[in-house]
Amino acid sequence: MAVRKLQETNHSPDIPESWFSPLEKNEGDAEVVSRPSLSYWQDAWHRLMGNKLAMIGLVFLAVLSIMAVIGPMLSPYDVTKQNLLNQNMPPSSAHWFGTDELGRDVFSRTWYGARISLFVGIAAALIDFFIGVVYGGVAGYKGGRTDHAMMRVIEVLYGLPYLLVVILISVVMGPSLATIILALSVTGWIGMARIVRGQVLQLKNYEFVLASKTFGTKTRRIIRKNLLPNTMGPIIVQMTLTVPSAIFAEAFLSFLGLGIQPPFASWGSMASDALPVILSGHWWRLFFPAFFISLTMFSFNVLGDGLQDALDPKLRR
Amino acid sequence: MLPYILKRIGWMLATLWVIITLTFFLMHSIPGSPFNEERATSEAVQKNLEEYYHLDEPLFIQYVMYLKSVVTFDFGPSIKKSSQSVNEMLGRGFPVSFELGMATLVLAVVSGLLLGVAAALRHNGLIDYIAMTVAVIGISVPNFVLATFLIQQMSVNLGILPVATWASPRHMILPVAALATGPMAIIARLTRSSMLEVLTQDYIRTAKAKGLSPFKIVFKHALKNALLPVVTIVGSLAAAILTGTFVIEKIFAIPGMGKYFVESINQRDYPVIMGTTVFYSLVLIIMLFLVDIAYGLLDPRIKLHQKGER
Amino acid sequence: MGKILEVQNLHVSFKTFGGNVQAVRGVSVDLYKGETLAIVGESGCGKSVTFQSVMRLIPEPPGSIDSGSIFYKNKDLSKLSDKQMRKIRGKDISMIFQDPMTALNPTLTVGDQITEGLIEHNSMSKRAACKLAVNMLELVGIPDPDTRLNQYPHQFSGGMRQRIVIAMALVCQPEILIADEPTTALDVTIQAQILELFKEVQEKTGVSIILITHDLGVVAQAADRIAVMYAGKIVETGGRRDIFYSPQHPYTKGLLHSVPRLDLDDQELVPIHGTPPDLFSPPLGCPFAARCNEAMEVCTKIYPYRTQLSDGHHVECWLQDERAKQLQSGRV
Ligand SMILES: Nc1ncnc2c1ncn2[C@@H]1O[C@H](COP(=O)(O)OP(=O)(O)OP(=O)(O)O)[C@@H](O)[C@H]1O
Ligand code: SF4
Ligand SMILES: [Mg+2]
């Protein structure tokens, strides 16, 4: 505002005469205002912190993880311990989440289920990551014919109905935790491989451009400091979003009787067991596993969305 | 367009072949052949099995024979029920499942699109907020949880809708709602983000510079482009819905293919599992194919460079 | 000839994550009937934003027109409702945007995109509109327009797409055409053809053209008058001769010295050192001070007022002030 006022009145003679002598010769660039420059990760972290929903998800996940570790210990009842005198008891001070038809403590079983879910989700994400990085990396790095052939394979596999294959493998191998994780990995890595390949191609392109311009030793630094983080973004997001879909798949299999076998519990099998008694009003049998599985999926989904926004290089300023 | 379609059909057949082969060898890798006498429930069944699977021939011949019968749409007998073939089960179950699946798909696509477009047009407004809350819940709550919850609320507590079976349109409401919510949420989110992205494109600015009304800009210029990424995921959503029918049919006691499939899994009725898997895959691959064709119709660029990339 | 567009003291800013970008900071510029006015300046100086604001097409939010007025036919465009503005866009004032490759909708036919403006503004039948569109395509030099009308943008080359965009902008016979770097993406021969086309259309229809560009060659070839923009302000305006033969603003001089010219033999090429100021917090005084070889103390403190040098040639620079002239002549 002050400037504009001056502009209207600056014909006025009360500008000191000395102001009209030339300044020392300057070399330009004097006006470079340095704003604090944050590294990619700091910047992304700041933006993630700004995303309330993602932060809520992160907090929930922290709490869920802690409870998955200590939850079963907080309760005096073992996960598999039956107590036929205490069948289908509603939540009380003795059994915080009630009991099931064999008198087992739902609180213990719920947190045991949390262990299973989180373990399956994270294991599946890690395996997808490794296979995907190797496959996509090789395809993108080698390029040419190798890439072409490898991508055709992916195209064929892409048409495979994911859960159907998982069911088939579970049927063949017999239900167990290892089976579930293996079955999830058989088709799960495809998405990751595609992303990694795309990112590798992009990196190769940068490297080629930079190298051909002979920018000198700084090239590698640029790649490491700027480009590599940018390409990591989509991979991290993909991993975060793999977790809830693996958790869902485990619950789904357990619900169909192909997952965790009794007497052990998973959220899916608990929900499945609750089905026949739902009509008799034993709501806690369904409510607790259903609530926590939904909460976990919610948390991973909003965290994944938040990461996607935070890590998107397009949104950087 | 034609070479594009032919190429797609080629890939379809390749995928199908992989599935058949995979299923066949997986089933045969089960320790102690799943097709031998001990598992069969009667002599008649055993006879059917031998005849269909050519169990006396070497494995490779069995495989070729199996391929042959699948190509002629013969999916073999059941172990458990001598009188029944997989084809008969499919004939009975498929129409019901198809009805459930299609009703779900249509509901999910239509409501997802409406929700997504509304949210994008009121970006950061109340509608956007509500739609995205609904969507995030829809993605987070597994369909079997939602189904059970709906039964408890609507049927048990309020008593306004029937608990189970597939007798009338009223019976369809709960299962379809439970199955459609997840895919609807995914479509709504994708439509919204795709629409928002399209609205920042240069050609939208060009359209504005022509003085077109917001209505025309949205429905003529933006929507078609925004639909492209949505169309590509309808195929995988169809797969999700199809597998979803397994649990939904189990929960609601709907006499569809999914119910038979789950039963056959629990009874380890391997020939049925195998036949149904192959049939399901066929259905899905046809869905993917139709989606691809739809994409080709929507996007005029596809005719020239027919890249398989998506 | 009369003024057809009068922009007065326009201020436009964008709210962004990092702060407020003051993209346009008090631009005043006139456009006369039937002339071609070129707007030149470095990348990011606010050329596009200024004229997108005239069309009221800056994204709001984050952008906003903070103050100033835009007079067209006694109407202040900056005050019109969106509905009123729609009647003017495309009909009275048309705009061609920077990138021809992305300006056309990939999923609609070219014919559809050319005719929709006509149908919207002139309530024409589809058939009549198509006829006009064919004429227009012919005018911009697209062979076989009848079949081309039913094709999609990806079936055209970049140069042809730019012609289509031009046809689209001209089809309603607007009074003003704003062309934002219409030739930057094209190679030199096509560039020359497009400029030729502008001239031809101008002769036929009398349209006034605002030509935004980095390229002084384009300016020399096509412009009647030139406005030089720097850091959100217009620092010098004048006729083509004024600007090319007696530039007064050090920035204008710098621009001219930094490009090769055919009409000067032993010309020394001098690039302008440094970079333009950050528009998040533009300097108080002359924004060019940090790069200007003739800067004085006053330049860093107070923005210079506008000095009229001759009819239609004015400049905003302290060197025009009597006191500066006295001191300098005193020293020599
Ligand atoms: N949507 C936006 N959000 C934030 N800042 C913007 C936006 N659009 C433009 N700007 C800023 O406004 C300033 C002027 O931009 P403008 O596009 O007008 O430059 P220009 O002179 O047309 O440059 P070029 O020659 O590169 O096209 C730039 O600093 C730019 O960063
Ligand atoms: S006002 Fe001063 S700094 Fe600005 S251009 Fe003129 S002499 Fe240079
Ligand atoms: Mg521009």
mmCIF file of N, CA and C in Angstrom, chain A residues 2-4 6-8 10-15 17-33 35 43 47 317, chain C residues 9 11 16-17 67 233 273-275 277-278 280 284 289-290 292-293 295-298 300-305 318 321 323-324 327 331:
data_model
loop_
_atom_site.group_PDB
_atom_site.id
_atom_site.type_symbol
_atom_site.label_atom_id
_atom_site.label_comp_id
_atom_site.label_asym_id
_atom_site.label_seq_id
_atom_site.Cartn_x
_atom_site.Cartn_y
_atom_site.Cartn_z
ATOM 1 N N ALA A 2 1.862 1.200 0.863
ATOM 2 C CA ALA A 2 2.748 2.359 0.980
ATOM 3 C C ALA A 2 3.363 2.698 -0.372
ATOM 4 N N VAL A 3 3.673 1.655 -1.098
ATOM 5 C CA VAL A 3 4.320 1.862 -2.389
ATOM 6 C C VAL A 3 3.382 2.604 -3.327
ATOM 7 N N ARG A 4 2.143 2.169 -3.319
ATOM 8 C CA ARG A 4 1.239 2.780 -4.289
ATOM 9 C C ARG A 4 1.019 4.258 -3.988
ATOM 10 N N LEU A 6 3.110 6.267 -2.609
ATOM 11 C CA LEU A 6 4.304 6.989 -3.060
ATOM 12 C C LEU A 6 4.250 7.225 -4.557
ATOM 13 N N GLN A 7 3.765 6.172 -5.242
ATOM 14 C CA GLN A 7 3.760 6.237 -6.700
ATOM 15 C C GLN A 7 2.949 7.437 -7.192
ATOM 16 N N GLU A 8 1.831 7.684 -6.464
ATOM 17 C CA GLU A 8 0.999 8.798 -6.903
ATOM 18 C C GLU A 8 1.656 10.145 -6.599
ATOM 19 N N ASN A 10 5.028 10.682 -6.127
ATOM 20 C CA ASN A 10 6.475 10.753 -6.168
ATOM 21 C C ASN A 10 7.072 11.735 -7.175
ATOM 22 N N HIS A 11 6.248 12.524 -7.755
ATOM 23 C CA HIS A 11 6.794 13.670 -8.482
ATOM 24 C C HIS A 11 7.382 14.671 -7.486
ATOM 25 N N SER A 12 6.910 14.502 -6.248
ATOM 26 C CA SER A 12 7.240 15.490 -5.215
ATOM 27 C C SER A 12 8.750 15.647 -5.087
ATOM 28 N N PRO A 13 9.164 16.830 -4.785
ATOM 29 C CA PRO A 13 10.582 17.141 -4.792
ATOM 30 C C PRO A 13 11.294 16.737 -3.509
ATOM 31 N N ASP A 14 10.535 16.243 -2.499
ATOM 32 C CA ASP A 14 11.238 16.010 -1.245
ATOM 33 C C ASP A 14 12.003 14.684 -1.193
ATOM 34 N N ILE A 15 12.483 14.249 -2.351
ATOM 35 C CA ILE A 15 13.395 13.104 -2.357
ATOM 36 C C ILE A 15 14.811 13.688 -2.310
ATOM 37 N N GLU A 17 18.409 14.739 -2.948
ATOM 38 C CA GLU A 17 19.171 14.823 -4.196
ATOM 39 C C GLU A 17 20.159 13.654 -4.319
ATOM 40 N N SER A 18 20.733 13.288 -3.156
ATOM 41 C CA SER A 18 21.797 12.276 -3.182
ATOM 42 C C SER A 18 21.287 10.910 -3.675
ATOM 43 N N TRP A 19 19.973 10.701 -3.546
ATOM 44 C CA TRP A 19 19.426 9.418 -3.978
ATOM 45 C C TRP A 19 19.564 9.223 -5.485
ATOM 46 N N PHE A 20 19.889 10.294 -6.170
ATOM 47 C CA PHE A 20 19.943 10.174 -7.627
ATOM 48 C C PHE A 20 21.343 9.898 -8.166
ATOM 49 N N SER A 21 22.260 9.692 -7.252
ATOM 50 C CA SER A 21 23.586 9.316 -7.754
ATOM 51 C C SER A 21 23.608 7.807 -7.968
ATOM 52 N N PRO A 22 24.362 7.376 -8.970
ATOM 53 C CA PRO A 22 24.352 5.954 -9.319
ATOM 54 C C PRO A 22 24.878 5.104 -8.168
ATOM 55 N N LEU A 23 24.310 3.930 -8.038
ATOM 56 C CA LEU A 23 24.806 2.985 -7.053
ATOM 57 C C LEU A 23 26.092 2.366 -7.561
ATOM 58 N N GLU A 24 26.850 1.747 -6.632
ATOM 59 C CA GLU A 24 27.987 0.939 -7.048
ATOM 60 C C GLU A 24 27.514 -0.065 -8.087
ATOM 61 N N LYS A 25 28.335 -0.330 -9.042
ATOM 62 C CA LYS A 25 27.976 -1.347 -10.048
ATOM 63 C C LYS A 25 27.666 -2.659 -9.342
ATOM 64 N N ASN A 26 26.521 -3.199 -9.646
ATOM 65 C CA ASN A 26 26.245 -4.484 -9.002
ATOM 66 C C ASN A 26 26.209 -5.608 -10.031
ATOM 67 N N GLU A 27 26.355 -6.780 -9.497
ATOM 68 C CA GLU A 27 26.507 -7.939 -10.373
ATOM 69 C C GLU A 27 25.195 -8.687 -10.572
ATOM 70 N N GLY A 28 24.099 -8.049 -10.250
ATOM 71 C CA GLY A 28 22.834 -8.766 -10.342
ATOM 72 C C GLY A 28 22.720 -9.776 -9.218
ATOM 73 N N ASP A 29 21.667 -10.560 -9.256
ATOM 74 C CA ASP A 29 21.474 -11.632 -8.288
ATOM 75 C C ASP A 29 21.342 -11.164 -6.851
ATOM 76 N N ALA A 30 21.435 -9.838 -6.642
ATOM 77 C CA ALA A 30 21.400 -9.348 -5.276
ATOM 78 C C ALA A 30 20.054 -9.640 -4.632
ATOM 79 N N GLU A 31 19.068 -9.833 -5.479
ATOM 80 C CA GLU A 31 17.709 -9.893 -4.979
ATOM 81 C C GLU A 31 17.266 -11.304 -4.615
ATOM 82 N N VAL A 32 18.207 -12.252 -4.679
ATOM 83 C CA VAL A 32 17.804 -13.623 -4.398
ATOM 84 C C VAL A 32 17.403 -13.753 -2.941
ATOM 85 N N VAL A 33 16.117 -13.944 -2.736
ATOM 86 C CA VAL A 33 15.623 -14.096 -1.372
ATOM 87 C C VAL A 33 15.724 -15.571 -1.029
ATOM 88 N N ARG A 35 14.484 -18.511 0.803
ATOM 89 C CA ARG A 35 13.500 -19.104 1.683
ATOM 90 C C ARG A 35 14.127 -20.378 2.212
ATOM 91 N N ASP A 43 10.016 -31.934 3.838
ATOM 92 C CA ASP A 43 8.876 -31.283 3.228
ATOM 93 C C ASP A 43 7.655 -32.198 3.242
ATOM 94 N N ARG A 47 4.034 -31.896 5.278
ATOM 95 C CA ARG A 47 2.713 -31.909 4.667
ATOM 96 C C ARG A 47 1.849 -33.033 5.196
ATOM 97 N N ARG A 317 6.226 -27.065 -3.710
ATOM 98 C CA ARG A 317 6.518 -25.676 -4.098
ATOM 99 C C ARG A 317 7.845 -25.278 -3.528
ATOM 100 N N ASN C 9 -4.596 -0.148 -13.891
ATOM 101 C CA ASN C 9 -4.061 -0.424 -12.556
ATOM 102 C C ASN C 9 -4.488 -1.802 -12.007
ATOM 103 N N HIS C 11 -4.351 -5.377 -10.413
ATOM 104 C CA HIS C 11 -3.552 -6.156 -9.454
ATOM 105 C C HIS C 11 -4.137 -7.565 -9.345
ATOM 106 N N THR C 16 -0.748 -19.092 -2.329
ATOM 107 C CA THR C 16 -0.170 -20.424 -2.466
ATOM 108 C C THR C 16 0.348 -20.887 -1.116
ATOM 109 N N PHE C 17 0.787 -22.126 -1.141
ATOM 110 C CA PHE C 17 1.340 -22.754 0.052
ATOM 111 C C PHE C 17 2.460 -21.908 0.655
ATOM 112 N N SER C 67 -7.561 -5.540 -7.443
ATOM 113 C CA SER C 67 -8.096 -4.208 -7.723
ATOM 114 C C SER C 67 -7.819 -3.876 -9.180
ATOM 115 N N LYS C 233 4.728 -5.668 -13.818
ATOM 116 C CA LYS C 233 4.428 -4.281 -14.194
ATOM 117 C C LYS C 233 4.787 -4.053 -15.650
ATOM 118 N N HIS C 273 22.168 -10.005 -16.729
ATOM 119 C CA HIS C 273 22.579 -10.866 -15.624
ATOM 120 C C HIS C 273 21.486 -10.961 -14.584
ATOM 121 N N GLY C 274 21.590 -12.015 -13.797
ATOM 122 C CA GLY C 274 20.684 -12.133 -12.660
ATOM 123 C C GLY C 274 19.315 -12.664 -13.038
ATOM 124 N N THR C 275 18.461 -12.717 -12.028
ATOM 125 C CA THR C 275 17.115 -13.252 -12.229
ATOM 126 C C THR C 275 16.098 -12.237 -11.728
ATOM 127 N N PRO C 277 12.993 -10.607 -9.626
ATOM 128 C CA PRO C 277 12.743 -10.737 -8.187
ATOM 129 C C PRO C 277 11.638 -11.738 -7.898
ATOM 130 N N ASP C 278 11.683 -12.190 -6.673
ATOM 131 C CA ASP C 278 10.693 -13.121 -6.155
ATOM 132 C C ASP C 278 9.364 -12.388 -5.992
ATOM 133 N N PHE C 280 6.865 -13.293 -4.378
ATOM 134 C CA PHE C 280 6.262 -13.461 -3.051
ATOM 135 C C PHE C 280 6.441 -12.168 -2.258
ATOM 136 N N LEU C 284 10.426 -2.955 -2.938
ATOM 137 C CA LEU C 284 9.668 -1.727 -2.788
ATOM 138 C C LEU C 284 9.830 -0.806 -3.994
ATOM 139 N N ALA C 289 16.016 -2.928 -10.250
ATOM 140 C CA ALA C 289 17.190 -2.283 -9.656
ATOM 141 C C ALA C 289 18.360 -3.240 -9.443
ATOM 142 N N ALA C 290 18.058 -4.443 -8.986
ATOM 143 C CA ALA C 290 19.143 -5.359 -8.665
ATOM 144 C C ALA C 290 19.935 -5.787 -9.898
ATOM 145 N N CYS C 292 20.060 -3.701 -12.749
ATOM 146 C CA CYS C 292 20.198 -2.547 -13.635
ATOM 147 C C CYS C 292 21.568 -1.903 -13.449
ATOM 148 N N ASN C 293 22.247 -1.629 -14.531
ATOM 149 C CA ASN C 293 23.571 -1.016 -14.460
ATOM 150 C C ASN C 293 23.505 0.454 -14.130
ATOM 151 N N ALA C 295 21.276 1.793 -11.947
ATOM 152 C CA ALA C 295 20.443 1.991 -10.759
ATOM 153 C C ALA C 295 21.007 3.068 -9.855
ATOM 154 N N MET C 296 20.072 3.809 -9.237
ATOM 155 C CA MET C 296 20.454 4.838 -8.269
ATOM 156 C C MET C 296 19.832 4.465 -6.944
ATOM 157 N N GLU C 297 20.182 5.205 -5.935
ATOM 158 C CA GLU C 297 19.663 4.867 -4.620
ATOM 159 C C GLU C 297 18.138 4.947 -4.606
ATOM 160 N N VAL C 298 17.611 5.953 -5.274
ATOM 161 C CA VAL C 298 16.173 6.141 -5.271
ATOM 162 C C VAL C 298 15.450 4.924 -5.850
ATOM 163 N N THR C 300 15.997 1.852 -5.478
ATOM 164 C CA THR C 300 15.774 0.753 -4.542
ATOM 165 C C THR C 300 14.711 1.112 -3.514
ATOM 166 N N LYS C 301 14.298 2.392 -3.481
ATOM 167 C CA LYS C 301 13.393 2.817 -2.409
ATOM 168 C C LYS C 301 11.981 3.114 -2.888
ATOM 169 N N ILE C 302 11.886 3.730 -4.073
ATOM 170 C CA ILE C 302 10.573 4.181 -4.529
ATOM 171 C C ILE C 302 10.363 3.727 -5.966
ATOM 172 N N TYR C 303 9.156 3.247 -6.253
ATOM 173 C CA TYR C 303 8.890 2.830 -7.623
ATOM 174 C C TYR C 303 8.771 4.066 -8.516
ATOM 175 N N PRO C 304 9.398 4.073 -9.691
ATOM 176 C CA PRO C 304 9.366 5.263 -10.559
ATOM 177 C C PRO C 304 7.974 5.506 -11.131
ATOM 178 N N TYR C 305 7.677 6.789 -11.343
ATOM 179 C CA TYR C 305 6.390 7.154 -11.937
ATOM 180 C C TYR C 305 6.462 7.025 -13.454
ATOM 181 N N TRP C 318 13.409 5.906 -13.255
ATOM 182 C CA TRP C 318 13.906 7.129 -12.613
ATOM 183 C C TRP C 318 14.852 7.914 -13.506
ATOM 184 N N ASP C 321 13.675 11.183 -14.717
ATOM 185 C CA ASP C 321 13.452 12.285 -13.793
ATOM 186 C C ASP C 321 14.491 13.373 -14.046
ATOM 187 N N ARG C 323 15.953 15.337 -12.054
ATOM 188 C CA ARG C 323 17.071 15.355 -11.113
ATOM 189 C C ARG C 323 18.153 14.371 -11.533
ATOM 190 N N ALA C 324 17.711 13.197 -12.024
ATOM 191 C CA ALA C 324 18.696 12.217 -12.473
ATOM 192 C C ALA C 324 19.421 12.719 -13.713
ATOM 193 N N LEU C 327 22.003 15.410 -12.707
ATOM 194 C CA LEU C 327 23.183 14.861 -12.061
ATOM 195 C C LEU C 327 24.110 14.190 -13.072
ATOM 196 N N ARG C 331 27.869 15.319 -14.284
ATOM 197 C CA ARG C 331 29.061 14.520 -14.074
ATOM 198 C C ARG C 331 29.902 14.397 -15.343
#
